[in-house]
mmCIF file of C-alpha atoms in Angstrom:
data_model
loop_
_atom_site.group_PDB
_atom_site.id
_atom_site.type_symbol
_atom_site.label_atom_id
_atom_site.label_comp_id
_atom_site.label_asym_id
_atom_site.label_seq_id
_atom_site.Cartn_x
_atom_site.Cartn_y
_atom_site.Cartn_z
ATOM 1 C CA UNK W 1 0.000 0.000 0.000
ATOM 2 C CA UNK W 2 1.366 3.403 -1.021
ATOM 3 C CA UNK W 3 0.635 6.461 1.115
ATOM 4 C CA UNK W 4 1.317 9.973 -0.091
ATOM 5 C CA UNK W 5 1.361 12.486 2.761
ATOM 6 C CA UNK W 6 1.892 16.217 2.897
ATOM 7 C CA UNK W 7 1.310 19.268 5.010
ATOM 8 C CA UNK W 8 -0.536 22.154 3.398
ATOM 9 C CA UNK W 9 2.264 24.601 4.151
ATOM 10 C CA UNK W 10 5.539 25.704 2.642
ATOM 11 C CA UNK W 11 7.159 26.349 6.022
ATOM 12 C CA UNK W 12 10.446 24.509 6.361
ATOM 13 C CA UNK W 13 9.426 23.806 9.980
ATOM 14 C CA UNK W 14 5.827 22.903 9.101
ATOM 15 C CA UNK W 15 3.958 21.431 12.039
ATOM 16 C CA UNK W 16 1.350 20.108 9.613
ATOM 17 C CA UNK W 17 3.994 18.244 7.635
ATOM 18 C CA UNK W 18 5.188 16.744 10.936
ATOM 19 C CA UNK W 19 1.646 15.654 11.835
ATOM 20 C CA UNK W 20 1.021 14.201 8.359
ATOM 21 C CA UNK W 21 4.333 12.311 8.521
ATOM 22 C CA UNK W 22 3.506 10.906 11.942
ATOM 23 C CA UNK W 23 -0.026 9.888 10.949
ATOM 24 C CA UNK W 24 1.143 8.241 7.711
ATOM 25 C CA UNK W 25 3.635 6.204 9.734
ATOM 26 C CA UNK W 26 0.785 4.699 11.770
ATOM 27 C CA UNK W 27 -0.501 2.700 8.801
ATOM 28 C CA UNK W 28 0.716 -0.901 8.829
ATOM 29 C CA UNK W 29 2.644 -2.327 5.869
ATOM 30 C CA UNK W 30 2.689 0.981 4.034
ATOM 31 C CA UNK W 31 5.231 2.568 1.755
ATOM 32 C CA UNK W 32 5.088 6.239 2.799
ATOM 33 C CA UNK W 33 6.241 9.177 0.714
ATOM 34 C CA UNK W 34 6.041 12.649 2.230
ATOM 35 C CA UNK W 35 5.771 15.522 -0.219
ATOM 36 C CA UNK W 36 7.079 19.028 0.439
ATOM 37 C CA UNK W 37 5.055 21.847 -1.123
ATOM 38 C CA UNK W 38 8.330 23.737 -1.652
ATOM 39 C CA UNK W 39 9.075 21.211 -4.396
ATOM 40 C CA UNK W 40 5.973 22.449 -6.244
ATOM 41 C CA UNK W 41 6.580 26.200 -6.121
ATOM 42 C CA UNK W 42 4.926 28.012 -9.030
ATOM 43 C CA UNK W 43 4.044 31.604 -9.823
ATOM 44 C CA UNK W 44 0.777 32.793 -8.308
ATOM 45 C CA UNK W 45 -2.014 31.355 -10.434
ATOM 46 C CA UNK W 46 -4.069 33.610 -12.679
ATOM 47 C CA UNK W 47 -6.030 32.895 -15.839
ATOM 48 C CA UNK W 48 -3.913 35.473 -17.656
ATOM 49 C CA UNK W 49 -0.709 33.688 -16.676
ATOM 50 C CA UNK W 50 -2.244 30.329 -17.575
ATOM 51 C CA UNK W 51 -3.043 31.688 -21.079
ATOM 52 C CA UNK W 52 0.554 32.834 -21.377
ATOM 53 C CA UNK W 53 2.402 29.759 -20.067
ATOM 54 C CA UNK W 54 -0.177 26.967 -20.275
ATOM 55 C CA UNK W 55 -0.469 24.197 -17.728
ATOM 56 C CA UNK W 56 2.399 24.289 -15.267
ATOM 57 C CA UNK W 57 4.652 21.227 -15.247
ATOM 58 C CA UNK W 58 4.975 21.329 -11.441
ATOM 59 C CA UNK W 59 1.193 21.020 -11.101
ATOM 60 C CA UNK W 60 1.265 17.975 -13.360
ATOM 61 C CA UNK W 61 4.101 16.550 -11.283
ATOM 62 C CA UNK W 62 2.019 17.044 -8.117
ATOM 63 C CA UNK W 63 -0.977 15.303 -9.716
ATOM 64 C CA UNK W 64 1.258 12.452 -10.870
ATOM 65 C CA UNK W 65 2.422 11.932 -7.273
ATOM 66 C CA UNK W 66 -1.156 11.827 -5.996
ATOM 67 C CA UNK W 67 -1.992 9.227 -8.665
ATOM 68 C CA UNK W 68 0.614 6.910 -7.118
ATOM 69 C CA UNK W 69 -1.249 6.854 -3.797
ATOM 70 C CA UNK W 70 -3.575 4.237 -2.438
ATOM 71 C CA UNK W 71 -4.259 6.592 0.500
ATOM 72 C CA UNK W 72 -3.663 10.323 0.958
ATOM 73 C CA UNK W 73 -2.748 11.784 4.354
ATOM 74 C CA UNK W 74 -3.152 15.555 4.231
ATOM 75 C CA UNK W 75 -2.689 17.974 7.116
ATOM 76 C CA UNK W 76 -3.922 21.471 6.418
ATOM 77 C CA UNK W 77 -2.122 24.537 7.728
ATOM 78 C CA UNK W 78 -4.388 27.369 8.783
ATOM 79 C CA UNK W 79 -3.540 30.945 7.849
ATOM 80 C CA UNK W 80 -6.119 33.466 9.049
ATOM 81 C CA UNK W 81 -8.777 30.755 9.154
ATOM 82 C CA UNK W 82 -8.150 29.451 5.638
ATOM 83 C CA UNK W 83 -5.702 27.517 3.451
ATOM 84 C CA UNK W 84 -2.107 28.647 3.216
ATOM 85 C CA UNK W 85 -1.273 30.496 0.013
ATOM 86 C CA UNK W 86 1.281 27.794 -0.852
ATOM 87 C CA UNK W 87 -1.342 25.034 -0.774
ATOM 88 C CA UNK W 88 -3.997 27.127 -2.532
ATOM 89 C CA UNK W 89 -1.610 27.918 -5.373
ATOM 90 C CA UNK W 90 -0.659 24.265 -5.954
ATOM 91 C CA UNK W 91 -4.337 23.347 -5.726
ATOM 92 C CA UNK W 92 -5.385 26.078 -8.179
ATOM 93 C CA UNK W 93 -2.793 25.142 -10.812
ATOM 94 C CA UNK W 94 -3.547 21.425 -10.380
ATOM 95 C CA UNK W 95 -7.318 21.813 -10.601
ATOM 96 C CA UNK W 96 -6.933 23.494 -14.001
ATOM 97 C CA UNK W 97 -5.353 20.298 -15.298
ATOM 98 C CA UNK W 98 -7.618 17.832 -13.527
ATOM 99 C CA UNK W 99 -10.753 18.864 -11.618
ATOM 100 C CA UNK W 100 -10.545 15.753 -9.433
ATOM 101 C CA UNK W 101 -7.230 16.785 -7.910
ATOM 102 C CA UNK W 102 -7.453 14.092 -5.227
ATOM 103 C CA UNK W 103 -8.386 11.445 -7.797
ATOM 104 C CA UNK W 104 -10.941 9.598 -5.667
ATOM 105 C CA UNK W 105 -8.298 8.362 -3.262
ATOM 106 C CA UNK W 106 -9.254 7.618 0.344
ATOM 107 C CA UNK W 107 -8.030 10.493 2.501
ATOM 108 C CA UNK W 108 -7.169 11.029 6.126
ATOM 109 C CA UNK W 109 -7.662 14.776 6.564
ATOM 110 C CA UNK W 110 -5.830 16.446 9.435
ATOM 111 C CA UNK W 111 -5.030 19.886 10.797
ATOM 112 C CA UNK W 112 -3.003 21.298 13.632
ATOM 113 C CA UNK W 113 -2.014 24.717 14.879
ATOM 114 C CA UNK W 114 -0.318 26.267 17.891
ATOM 115 C CA UNK W 115 -3.748 27.359 19.155
ATOM 116 C CA UNK W 116 -6.424 25.493 21.027
ATOM 117 C CA UNK W 117 -8.714 25.060 18.005
ATOM 118 C CA UNK W 118 -6.141 22.979 16.113
ATOM 119 C CA UNK W 119 -6.886 24.401 12.672
ATOM 120 C CA UNK W 120 -10.618 23.719 13.028
ATOM 121 C CA UNK W 121 -11.583 26.459 10.554
ATOM 122 C CA UNK W 122 -9.411 25.226 7.695
ATOM 123 C CA UNK W 123 -10.289 21.620 8.492
ATOM 124 C CA UNK W 124 -13.984 22.466 8.097
ATOM 125 C CA UNK W 125 -13.368 24.291 4.822
ATOM 126 C CA UNK W 126 -11.340 21.392 3.420
ATOM 127 C CA UNK W 127 -13.846 18.814 4.635
ATOM 128 C CA UNK W 128 -16.615 20.630 2.762
ATOM 129 C CA UNK W 129 -14.669 21.419 -0.410
ATOM 130 C CA UNK W 130 -12.294 18.509 -1.048
ATOM 131 C CA UNK W 131 -14.992 15.940 -1.971
ATOM 132 C CA UNK W 132 -15.934 18.202 -4.903
ATOM 133 C CA UNK W 133 -12.368 17.711 -6.102
ATOM 134 C CA UNK W 134 -12.233 13.940 -5.828
ATOM 135 C CA UNK W 135 -11.334 13.399 -2.158
ATOM 136 C CA UNK W 136 -12.902 10.436 -0.416
ATOM 137 C CA UNK W 137 -12.477 11.608 3.163
ATOM 138 C CA UNK W 138 -12.555 8.563 5.430
ATOM 139 C CA UNK W 139 -11.512 10.288 8.648
ATOM 140 C CA UNK W 140 -10.634 13.679 10.091
ATOM 141 C CA UNK W 141 -8.519 14.676 13.067
ATOM 142 C CA UNK W 142 -7.540 17.983 14.621
ATOM 143 C CA UNK W 143 -4.555 18.294 16.957
ATOM 144 C CA UNK W 144 -4.937 21.390 19.152
ATOM 145 C CA UNK W 145 -2.038 23.229 20.796
ATOM 146 C CA UNK W 146 0.666 21.540 18.741
ATOM 147 C CA UNK W 147 3.511 22.636 21.039
ATOM 148 C CA UNK W 148 1.861 21.085 24.094
ATOM 149 C CA UNK W 149 0.639 17.899 22.386
ATOM 150 C CA UNK W 150 3.431 16.888 19.994
ATOM 151 C CA UNK W 151 6.900 15.742 21.024
ATOM 152 C CA UNK W 152 9.394 17.249 18.556
ATOM 153 C CA UNK W 153 12.188 14.969 19.771
ATOM 154 C CA UNK W 154 10.288 11.728 19.190
ATOM 155 C CA UNK W 155 8.150 13.175 16.353
ATOM 156 C CA UNK W 156 4.893 11.863 17.765
ATOM 157 C CA UNK W 157 1.766 12.992 19.563
ATOM 158 C CA UNK W 158 2.617 13.169 23.246
ATOM 159 C CA UNK W 159 -0.952 13.503 24.539
ATOM 160 C CA UNK W 160 -2.040 9.905 25.161
ATOM 161 C CA UNK W 161 -5.763 10.552 24.633
ATOM 162 C CA UNK W 162 -5.266 12.463 21.370
ATOM 163 C CA UNK W 163 -2.812 9.862 20.095
ATOM 164 C CA UNK W 164 -5.325 7.110 20.813
ATOM 165 C CA UNK W 165 -8.043 9.115 19.048
ATOM 166 C CA UNK W 166 -5.946 9.368 15.874
ATOM 167 C CA UNK W 167 -4.993 5.696 15.984
ATOM 168 C CA UNK W 168 -8.662 4.715 16.455
ATOM 169 C CA UNK W 169 -9.679 6.841 13.453
ATOM 170 C CA UNK W 170 -7.091 5.068 11.285
ATOM 171 C CA UNK W 171 -8.010 1.624 12.601
ATOM 172 C CA UNK W 172 -11.756 2.184 12.138
ATOM 173 C CA UNK W 173 -11.696 3.835 8.718
ATOM 174 C CA UNK W 174 -8.795 2.390 6.728
#
């Protein structure tokens, strides 16, 4: 089983990439590949630019990676209650090539943030929108207060109850 995981952020210290990596590692007998949105940097999407340059090769590369997946593990970063610009740009370019960006793959949808809501706003937006773009969301999980609930040394959720909740979601839905 092939899992493609990524955090919806271009931060080099992305807490969402850390959460996605951890969650993907919980699947048994899986080959996990973690994508970095920095590898898919493109100019800010606009229809004018698209007319000028056509479909961007990095967007096609991103879509090709998602096609390799049996399961997607995606952790959304929240910027001012919404997607990060880095994710939105990759998504916008990709959706112009293929509307079903997520290609009807089963998805574990996550979010975390330093705050107590754990990216709840962006998680809700993604949960409502992603199915229109081919996501088959099988489970969602929000990790609040990342700094207090994730051990950066061991790269795992340190809060026993929250860790069990995530593991139960994976066990029950995948």
